[in-house]
Amino acid sequence: MAMTAHAGGFERASNGARDAGVLPLLLPDRRMLGGSMDVRESGRRVTRYQVVSFSLMRLLGGWLAKIPEYELKLEIGRHAWQDAQAAESLRVRTGELRVPADADRRPPVEVQRWLDRLDQAQTPLQFLVGIYGVAKPRLVAAMVQHMESTDPVCDAPTLRTLRPIIQELGEQIGWGEAAIAAVCAGEPALVAEARERQTQLEAALAEAGGLVAQGTPQPAEPEETVEAGMRSLIGLKAARTPRSERLLIASRDARFYIDMSPRVLPEDDDPPELLELESMLAARRHNSSLPSETETHAPQRERGLPPPVRLAERDQRFDMVGPAEQAQRMPAPGDDWLEKGRRLMHGMLNNEMHAAELSGRNSYEFPRMPWEFHIDMARVVWDEIRHSEETRKHLQDLCGHVGMYPVVPGNFAYRIQLDLLHRLQDLHRRGELLGLESAQESQHVSRRG
């Protein structure tokens, strides 16, 4: 207690007098104890934000290969990692709010059905509208309402968790609106399609009760544990449906793609697999307003053929060809070091994007993998996105541009047909390792030249 002096000694100052006399220029704390949420309700809602953020992260990763425009891929990959970080910070906060680690965190049936509907978009444009026009804005609205309703003193850690997520989501939404407008390019039919899609999703979400609705609990999951699933994944479980693999392009390390001089096959010697690849390339899509390849979601660890996504999409700047045509159109550059550098950077920006797209599919196609696996895959997506972005900038420094050379889709096309264990082995333990050694050797050769 503050004391004030007078002729007779000291007496206790009143609280009002004390508050008025100390740091008068400091803004007063207007927060009030209370709020409309108790700890249980705050924990339930934060858990829902975690699950929704996690679901959006996996959807972005899964659709990365299906969206053609290179610039959209760069940002979507970054958003997948941001959503993973948000989900992780929200998961930590749920523990502090006394939500058991082994609690069933799945959303109710109605909300899960709506999240699945985002994945059922007919075109990448519709997907972008669902994510950036509805899902993320509704998630922000729920978080803002939470901040306004909870106890600002006792639940301050939740506010501190939500605040940066809301800010980052706001930036994502702003970018998404610009991306949707760019894809529509002022075409009335596309603008109408985007508006109709948004209206449908808004109505469906309202019917579900909103993202934080209580709803109908999902039925219990199968008895199989994650550990049992992992044993099955790596082949330690006896009962397993036989699977076959039909590779479109034989596995090669990154040096073959950088060298860009594969064997030229005679026209009468093309195997059926390469003929199929040529057919796929001829039928490929070039922009996000065109129909997207329909996916069928087979049970986890039961990968039928052909795989759901056989080619990672590219926009019209990229001329995707088979190895033989690439070799014919790109004769050896000789001692032209500038040309060698441009070819190296152009090939790498495409292959680094392949690595991001494959890692996004890993999380998307195997939802029952451990939490840490999905967070790691999201980080790999962002790392590979940055690598692609870096090599593009190096290409520009060498007076090059995206699409100046034909590219081969095999880096993604053959790996997507492998099971998860072999994908991880082939990309990280073989491709990345040998690719790093090859890149370092190319650097040394360039410096000597």
Coordinates of C-alpha atoms in Angstrom, one line a residue:
M1 CA 0.0 0.0 0.0
A2 CA 1.2 3.5 -0.8
M3 CA 1.7 5.8 2.2
T4 CA 1.2 9.6 2.2
A5 CA 2.8 12.0 4.8
H6 CA 1.0 14.6 6.9
A7 CA 1.6 16.5 10.2
G8 CA 0.6 13.5 12.3
G9 CA 2.7 11.0 10.5
F10 CA 1.6 8.6 7.7
E11 CA -1.7 7.2 6.5
R12 CA -2.6 4.7 3.8
A13 CA -3.5 6.3 0.5
S14 CA -6.8 5.3 -1.2
N15 CA -6.6 3.1 -4.3
G16 CA -8.1 5.9 -6.4
A17 CA -5.5 8.4 -5.2
R18 CA -2.8 5.9 -5.8
D19 CA -3.9 5.0 -9.3
A20 CA -4.4 8.7 -10.3
G21 CA -0.9 9.7 -9.1
V22 CA 1.2 6.9 -10.7
L23 CA 2.2 6.9 -14.4
P24 CA -0.7 9.2 -15.4
L25 CA 0.3 9.0 -19.1
L26 CA 0.1 5.2 -19.2
L27 CA -3.1 3.9 -20.8
P28 CA -5.3 2.2 -18.2
D29 CA -6.0 -1.6 -18.4
R30 CA -9.6 -1.8 -19.4
R31 CA -9.8 -5.6 -19.5
M32 CA -12.5 -7.1 -17.3
L33 CA -12.6 -10.5 -15.7
G34 CA -15.2 -12.9 -17.0
G35 CA -16.3 -13.6 -20.5
S36 CA -18.8 -16.0 -22.0
M37 CA -16.5 -19.0 -22.2
D38 CA -15.2 -21.3 -19.5
V39 CA -12.0 -23.3 -19.8
R40 CA -13.8 -26.3 -21.3
E41 CA -15.5 -24.3 -24.0
S42 CA -12.3 -22.5 -24.9
G43 CA -10.5 -25.8 -25.1
R44 CA -13.2 -27.3 -27.3
R45 CA -13.0 -24.4 -29.8
V46 CA -9.2 -24.2 -29.9
T47 CA -9.2 -27.9 -30.6
R48 CA -11.6 -27.2 -33.5
Y49 CA -9.3 -24.5 -34.9
Q50 CA -6.4 -26.9 -34.7
V51 CA -8.3 -29.6 -36.6
V52 CA -9.5 -27.2 -39.3
S53 CA -6.1 -25.7 -39.7
F54 CA -4.6 -29.2 -40.0
S55 CA -7.2 -30.2 -42.6
L56 CA -6.6 -27.1 -44.7
M57 CA -2.9 -27.8 -44.6
R58 CA -3.3 -31.3 -46.0
L59 CA -5.8 -30.1 -48.6
L60 CA -3.3 -27.4 -49.8
G61 CA -0.5 -30.0 -50.0
G62 CA -2.7 -32.5 -51.9
W63 CA -3.9 -29.9 -54.4
L64 CA -0.4 -28.4 -55.0
A65 CA 0.3 -30.8 -57.9
K66 CA -3.2 -30.2 -59.4
I67 CA -2.9 -26.4 -59.7
P68 CA -1.1 -25.4 -62.9
E69 CA 0.1 -21.8 -62.3
Y70 CA 3.7 -21.7 -61.0
E71 CA 3.2 -18.5 -59.0
L72 CA 0.1 -19.9 -57.3
K73 CA 2.2 -23.0 -56.3
L74 CA 4.8 -20.9 -54.7
E75 CA 2.4 -19.2 -52.3
I76 CA 0.2 -22.2 -51.7
G77 CA 3.2 -24.2 -50.6
R78 CA 4.1 -21.5 -48.1
H79 CA 0.6 -21.3 -46.8
A80 CA 0.6 -25.1 -46.2
W81 CA 3.6 -24.6 -43.8
Q82 CA 2.0 -21.6 -42.1
D83 CA -1.2 -23.7 -41.5
A84 CA 1.0 -26.5 -40.1
Q85 CA 2.7 -24.1 -37.7
A86 CA -0.7 -22.7 -36.7
A87 CA -2.1 -26.2 -36.1
E88 CA 1.0 -27.0 -33.9
S89 CA 0.7 -23.9 -31.8
L90 CA -3.0 -24.6 -31.3
R91 CA -2.3 -28.2 -30.3
V92 CA 0.1 -27.0 -27.7
R93 CA -2.5 -24.6 -26.3
T94 CA -5.2 -27.3 -26.1
G95 CA -2.9 -29.2 -23.7
E96 CA -2.7 -26.1 -21.5
L97 CA -6.5 -25.9 -21.6
R98 CA -6.7 -29.4 -20.2
V99 CA -7.7 -31.2 -23.4
P100 CA -6.3 -34.7 -23.1
A101 CA -3.7 -35.6 -25.6
D102 CA -5.6 -38.7 -26.6
A103 CA -8.9 -37.0 -26.9
D104 CA -10.9 -37.6 -30.1
R105 CA -10.3 -34.3 -31.9
R106 CA -12.2 -35.1 -35.0
P107 CA -14.8 -32.6 -36.0
P108 CA -18.5 -33.6 -35.9
V109 CA -19.9 -35.5 -38.9
E110 CA -21.5 -32.3 -40.3
V111 CA -18.3 -30.3 -40.2
Q112 CA -16.2 -33.1 -41.6
R113 CA -18.6 -33.6 -44.4
W114 CA -18.2 -29.9 -45.3
L115 CA -14.4 -30.1 -45.1
D116 CA -14.6 -33.0 -47.5
R117 CA -16.7 -30.9 -49.8
L118 CA -13.8 -28.5 -50.2
D119 CA -11.8 -31.4 -51.7
Q120 CA -14.6 -32.2 -54.1
A121 CA -14.0 -29.1 -56.2
Q122 CA -14.4 -29.6 -60.0
T123 CA -11.6 -27.1 -60.9
P124 CA -8.7 -25.6 -59.1
L125 CA -10.6 -22.3 -59.3
Q126 CA -13.4 -23.8 -57.2
F127 CA -10.8 -25.2 -54.8
L128 CA -9.2 -21.7 -54.4
V129 CA -12.7 -20.2 -53.7
G130 CA -13.4 -22.9 -51.1
I131 CA -10.2 -22.4 -49.2
Y132 CA -9.6 -18.6 -49.5
G133 CA -13.1 -17.4 -50.1
V134 CA -14.9 -19.5 -47.4
A135 CA -12.9 -21.8 -45.1
K136 CA -10.2 -19.4 -44.1
P137 CA -12.5 -16.3 -43.7
R138 CA -14.8 -18.4 -41.5
L139 CA -11.9 -19.7 -39.5
V140 CA -10.8 -16.1 -38.9
A141 CA -14.3 -15.0 -37.9
A142 CA -14.5 -17.8 -35.4
M143 CA -11.2 -16.9 -33.9
V144 CA -12.0 -13.2 -33.7
Q145 CA -15.3 -14.0 -32.0
H146 CA -13.4 -16.2 -29.5
M147 CA -11.0 -13.4 -28.7
E148 CA -14.0 -11.0 -28.1
S149 CA -15.8 -13.6 -25.9
T150 CA -13.2 -15.3 -23.7
D151 CA -11.7 -14.0 -20.5
P152 CA -9.0 -11.5 -21.6
V153 CA -7.0 -12.0 -18.4
C154 CA -7.4 -15.6 -17.5
D155 CA -7.4 -16.8 -21.1
A156 CA -4.7 -14.4 -22.2
P157 CA -2.4 -17.3 -23.5
T158 CA -5.2 -18.3 -26.0
L159 CA -5.4 -14.7 -27.2
R160 CA -1.6 -14.7 -27.7
T161 CA -1.9 -17.9 -29.6
L162 CA -4.7 -16.7 -31.9
R163 CA -3.5 -13.2 -32.6
P164 CA -0.6 -14.0 -35.0
I165 CA -2.6 -16.8 -36.6
I166 CA -5.4 -14.4 -37.4
Q167 CA -2.9 -11.9 -38.8
E168 CA -1.3 -14.5 -41.0
L169 CA -4.6 -15.9 -42.2
G170 CA -5.7 -12.3 -43.1
E171 CA -2.6 -12.0 -45.3
Q172 CA -3.4 -15.4 -46.9
I173 CA -7.0 -14.4 -47.6
G174 CA -5.9 -11.2 -49.2
W175 CA -3.6 -13.1 -51.5
G176 CA -6.3 -15.7 -52.2
E177 CA -8.7 -13.0 -53.3
A178 CA -6.1 -11.6 -55.7
A179 CA -5.3 -15.1 -57.0
I180 CA -9.0 -15.9 -57.6
A181 CA -9.4 -12.6 -59.5
A182 CA -6.3 -13.3 -61.6
V183 CA -7.6 -16.8 -62.5
C184 CA -11.0 -15.4 -63.4
A185 CA -9.3 -12.6 -65.4
G186 CA -12.5 -10.7 -65.7
E187 CA -14.3 -13.5 -67.6
P188 CA -18.0 -13.3 -66.7
A189 CA -18.5 -17.1 -66.8
L190 CA -15.6 -17.7 -64.4
V191 CA -16.6 -14.9 -62.1
A192 CA -20.1 -16.4 -62.0
E193 CA -18.7 -19.9 -61.3
A194 CA -16.6 -18.6 -58.4
R195 CA -19.6 -16.7 -56.9
E196 CA -21.8 -19.8 -57.2
R197 CA -19.2 -22.0 -55.6
Q198 CA -18.8 -19.6 -52.7
T199 CA -22.6 -19.3 -52.2
Q200 CA -23.0 -23.1 -52.2
L201 CA -20.2 -23.6 -49.6
E202 CA -21.5 -20.8 -47.4
A203 CA -25.0 -22.3 -47.4
A204 CA -23.6 -25.8 -46.7
L205 CA -21.5 -24.5 -43.8
A206 CA -24.5 -22.7 -42.3
E207 CA -26.5 -25.9 -42.6
A208 CA -23.7 -27.7 -40.8
G209 CA -23.9 -25.2 -38.0
G210 CA -20.6 -23.4 -38.6
L211 CA -17.0 -24.5 -38.1
V212 CA -17.3 -24.6 -34.3
A213 CA -20.7 -26.4 -34.2
Q214 CA -21.1 -29.2 -31.6
G215 CA -22.8 -31.5 -34.1
T216 CA -22.9 -35.3 -34.3
P217 CA -19.8 -37.1 -33.1
Q218 CA -18.0 -39.3 -35.7
P219 CA -18.2 -43.0 -35.1
A220 CA -15.3 -44.7 -33.4
E221 CA -12.2 -45.4 -35.5
P222 CA -11.1 -48.9 -36.3
E223 CA -9.2 -50.8 -33.6
E224 CA -5.9 -50.7 -35.6
T225 CA -3.4 -48.5 -34.0
V226 CA -1.0 -46.1 -35.7
E227 CA 1.9 -48.5 -34.8
A228 CA 0.1 -51.4 -36.5
G229 CA -0.5 -49.2 -39.5
M230 CA 3.2 -48.3 -39.6
R231 CA 4.2 -52.0 -39.5
S232 CA 1.8 -52.7 -42.4
L233 CA 3.2 -49.7 -44.3
I234 CA 6.8 -51.1 -44.2
G235 CA 5.7 -54.6 -45.0
L236 CA 6.0 -56.2 -41.6
K237 CA 2.3 -57.2 -41.5
A238 CA 1.6 -60.5 -43.3
A239 CA -1.9 -59.7 -44.5
R240 CA -1.5 -57.2 -47.3
T241 CA -3.2 -56.8 -50.6
P242 CA -0.7 -57.4 -53.4
R243 CA 0.1 -54.4 -55.5
S244 CA 1.9 -53.9 -58.7
E245 CA 3.8 -50.9 -60.0
R246 CA 3.9 -49.7 -63.5
L247 CA 6.5 -47.0 -63.9
L248 CA 6.1 -44.4 -66.6
I249 CA 9.8 -43.4 -66.5
A250 CA 12.6 -45.5 -65.0
S251 CA 14.2 -44.1 -61.9
R252 CA 17.2 -41.8 -62.4
D253 CA 19.0 -39.5 -60.0
A254 CA 18.9 -35.7 -60.4
R255 CA 22.0 -35.6 -62.5
F256 CA 20.2 -37.2 -65.5
Y257 CA 17.6 -34.4 -65.5
I258 CA 20.2 -31.7 -65.1
D259 CA 22.3 -33.1 -67.9
M260 CA 19.2 -33.2 -70.0
S261 CA 20.6 -35.7 -72.5
P262 CA 18.5 -38.9 -72.2
R263 CA 18.6 -41.6 -74.9
V264 CA 16.6 -40.8 -78.0
L265 CA 14.2 -43.7 -78.7
P266 CA 13.3 -44.6 -82.3
E267 CA 9.7 -43.9 -83.1
D268 CA 9.0 -47.6 -83.7
D269 CA 10.6 -48.5 -80.4
D270 CA 8.4 -46.5 -78.0
P271 CA 7.2 -48.7 -75.2
P272 CA 3.5 -48.5 -74.2
E273 CA 4.4 -46.6 -71.0
L274 CA 6.0 -43.8 -72.9
L275 CA 3.2 -43.7 -75.4
E276 CA 0.8 -43.4 -72.4
L277 CA 2.9 -40.6 -71.1
E278 CA 2.7 -38.8 -74.4
S279 CA -1.1 -39.2 -74.3
M280 CA -1.2 -37.8 -70.8
L281 CA 0.9 -34.8 -71.8
A282 CA -1.3 -34.1 -74.8
A283 CA -4.4 -34.1 -72.6
R284 CA -2.9 -32.1 -69.7
R285 CA -4.6 -28.9 -68.4
H286 CA -2.9 -25.5 -68.6
N287 CA -4.8 -23.2 -66.1
S288 CA -6.9 -23.3 -63.0
S289 CA -10.2 -22.6 -64.7
L290 CA -10.2 -26.0 -66.5
P291 CA -11.6 -29.2 -65.0
S292 CA -9.4 -31.0 -62.5
E293 CA -8.7 -34.7 -62.6
T294 CA -11.2 -36.6 -60.5
E295 CA -9.7 -38.5 -57.6
T296 CA -10.9 -41.7 -55.9
H297 CA -9.7 -42.0 -52.4
A298 CA -8.6 -45.6 -51.9
P299 CA -8.1 -46.9 -48.3
Q300 CA -4.8 -46.0 -46.8
R301 CA -1.9 -48.3 -47.8
E302 CA -3.9 -49.8 -50.6
R303 CA -2.6 -47.9 -53.6
G304 CA -4.2 -49.1 -56.9
L305 CA -3.1 -48.1 -60.3
P306 CA -3.2 -45.7 -62.0
P307 CA -2.4 -43.3 -59.1
P308 CA -4.9 -40.5 -58.4
V309 CA -2.6 -37.8 -59.7
R310 CA -0.2 -39.0 -62.4
L311 CA 1.2 -35.7 -63.5
A312 CA 2.0 -32.5 -61.6
E313 CA 0.3 -29.7 -63.5
R314 CA 2.2 -26.8 -65.1
D315 CA 0.8 -23.7 -66.7
Q316 CA 1.1 -22.9 -70.4
R317 CA 4.6 -21.5 -70.1
F318 CA 6.0 -25.0 -69.4
D319 CA 6.3 -27.2 -72.4
M320 CA 6.1 -30.7 -70.8
V321 CA 7.6 -33.4 -73.0
G322 CA 9.0 -36.9 -72.9
P323 CA 12.7 -37.5 -72.5
A324 CA 13.2 -38.2 -76.2
E325 CA 11.7 -35.0 -77.4
Q326 CA 13.6 -33.0 -74.8
A327 CA 16.9 -34.5 -76.0
Q328 CA 16.0 -33.6 -79.6
R329 CA 15.1 -30.1 -78.8
M330 CA 18.0 -29.4 -76.5
P331 CA 21.4 -30.3 -78.1
A332 CA 24.5 -30.2 -76.0
P333 CA 25.4 -26.6 -75.1
G334 CA 29.2 -27.2 -75.6
D335 CA 31.3 -24.7 -73.7
D336 CA 28.5 -22.1 -73.4
W337 CA 28.6 -21.7 -69.6
L338 CA 25.8 -19.2 -69.6
E339 CA 23.6 -21.6 -71.4
K340 CA 24.6 -24.4 -69.1
G341 CA 23.7 -22.3 -66.1
R342 CA 20.3 -21.4 -67.4
R343 CA 19.6 -25.0 -68.2
L344 CA 20.6 -26.1 -64.7
M345 CA 18.5 -23.5 -63.0
H346 CA 15.5 -24.1 -65.2
G347 CA 15.6 -27.8 -64.6
M348 CA 16.1 -27.4 -60.9
L349 CA 13.2 -24.9 -60.5
N350 CA 10.9 -27.5 -62.0
N351 CA 12.3 -30.5 -60.1
E352 CA 12.3 -28.7 -56.8
M353 CA 8.6 -28.0 -57.3
H354 CA 8.1 -31.7 -58.0
A355 CA 9.6 -32.4 -54.6
A356 CA 7.2 -30.0 -53.0
E357 CA 4.2 -31.5 -54.8
L358 CA 5.2 -35.0 -53.9
S359 CA 5.6 -34.2 -50.2
G360 CA 2.2 -32.5 -50.2
R361 CA 0.7 -35.6 -51.7
N362 CA 2.4 -37.7 -49.0
S363 CA 0.5 -35.9 -46.2
Y364 CA -2.7 -35.8 -48.3
E365 CA -2.8 -39.5 -49.2
F366 CA -1.8 -40.9 -45.8
P367 CA -4.0 -39.1 -43.2
R368 CA -3.4 -41.7 -40.5
M369 CA 0.3 -41.1 -40.3
P370 CA 1.5 -39.6 -37.0
W371 CA 1.0 -35.9 -36.3
E372 CA 4.8 -35.2 -36.5
F373 CA 4.9 -36.8 -40.0
H374 CA 2.4 -34.3 -41.4
I375 CA 4.2 -31.3 -39.7
D376 CA 7.5 -32.5 -41.2
M377 CA 5.9 -33.0 -44.7
A378 CA 4.5 -29.4 -44.5
R379 CA 8.0 -28.1 -43.7
V380 CA 9.5 -30.1 -46.6
V381 CA 6.8 -28.6 -48.9
W382 CA 7.8 -25.1 -47.9
D383 CA 11.6 -25.8 -48.1
E384 CA 11.2 -27.2 -51.6
I385 CA 9.0 -24.3 -52.6
R386 CA 11.8 -21.9 -51.5
H387 CA 14.3 -23.9 -53.4
S388 CA 12.2 -23.6 -56.6
E389 CA 11.8 -19.9 -55.9
E390 CA 15.6 -19.4 -55.4
T391 CA 16.5 -21.2 -58.6
R392 CA 14.0 -19.1 -60.5
K393 CA 15.7 -16.0 -59.3
H394 CA 19.1 -17.4 -60.3
L395 CA 17.6 -18.1 -63.7
Q396 CA 16.5 -14.5 -64.0
D397 CA 19.9 -13.3 -63.0
L398 CA 21.3 -15.3 -65.9
C399 CA 18.9 -13.5 -68.3
G400 CA 16.6 -16.5 -68.4
H401 CA 12.9 -16.9 -67.8
V402 CA 10.4 -19.6 -66.8
G403 CA 9.4 -21.8 -69.7
M404 CA 12.4 -21.2 -71.9
Y405 CA 13.2 -24.9 -72.1
P406 CA 11.0 -28.0 -72.3
V407 CA 10.7 -30.0 -69.1
V408 CA 10.2 -33.7 -68.3
P409 CA 7.5 -34.6 -65.8
G410 CA 9.2 -37.9 -64.7
N411 CA 10.6 -36.6 -61.4
F412 CA 7.0 -36.6 -60.0
A413 CA 5.4 -39.1 -62.5
Y414 CA 7.3 -42.1 -61.4
R415 CA 7.6 -41.3 -57.7
I416 CA 3.9 -40.8 -57.2
Q417 CA 3.3 -44.4 -58.2
L418 CA 5.6 -45.7 -55.3
D419 CA 4.3 -46.6 -51.9
L420 CA 5.0 -44.1 -49.1
L421 CA 8.1 -45.8 -47.8
H422 CA 9.7 -46.0 -51.2
R423 CA 8.7 -42.4 -52.0
L424 CA 10.5 -41.2 -48.9
Q425 CA 13.6 -43.3 -49.6
D426 CA 13.8 -42.4 -53.3
L427 CA 13.3 -38.6 -52.8
H428 CA 15.2 -37.9 -49.6
R429 CA 17.7 -40.7 -49.2
R430 CA 18.6 -41.0 -52.9
G431 CA 17.4 -38.1 -55.0
E432 CA 18.1 -35.3 -52.6
L433 CA 21.5 -36.7 -51.5
L434 CA 22.7 -37.4 -55.0
G435 CA 21.2 -34.1 -56.2
L436 CA 23.1 -32.2 -53.7
E437 CA 26.4 -33.8 -54.7
S438 CA 25.6 -33.1 -58.3
A439 CA 24.7 -29.5 -57.6
Q440 CA 27.9 -29.0 -55.7
E441 CA 29.9 -30.5 -58.6
S442 CA 28.1 -28.3 -61.0
Q443 CA 29.1 -25.3 -58.9
H444 CA 32.7 -26.3 -58.8
V445 CA 32.8 -26.9 -62.6
S446 CA 31.2 -23.5 -63.2
R447 CA 33.8 -21.7 -61.0
R448 CA 36.6 -23.5 -62.8
G449 CA 35.1 -22.5 -66.1

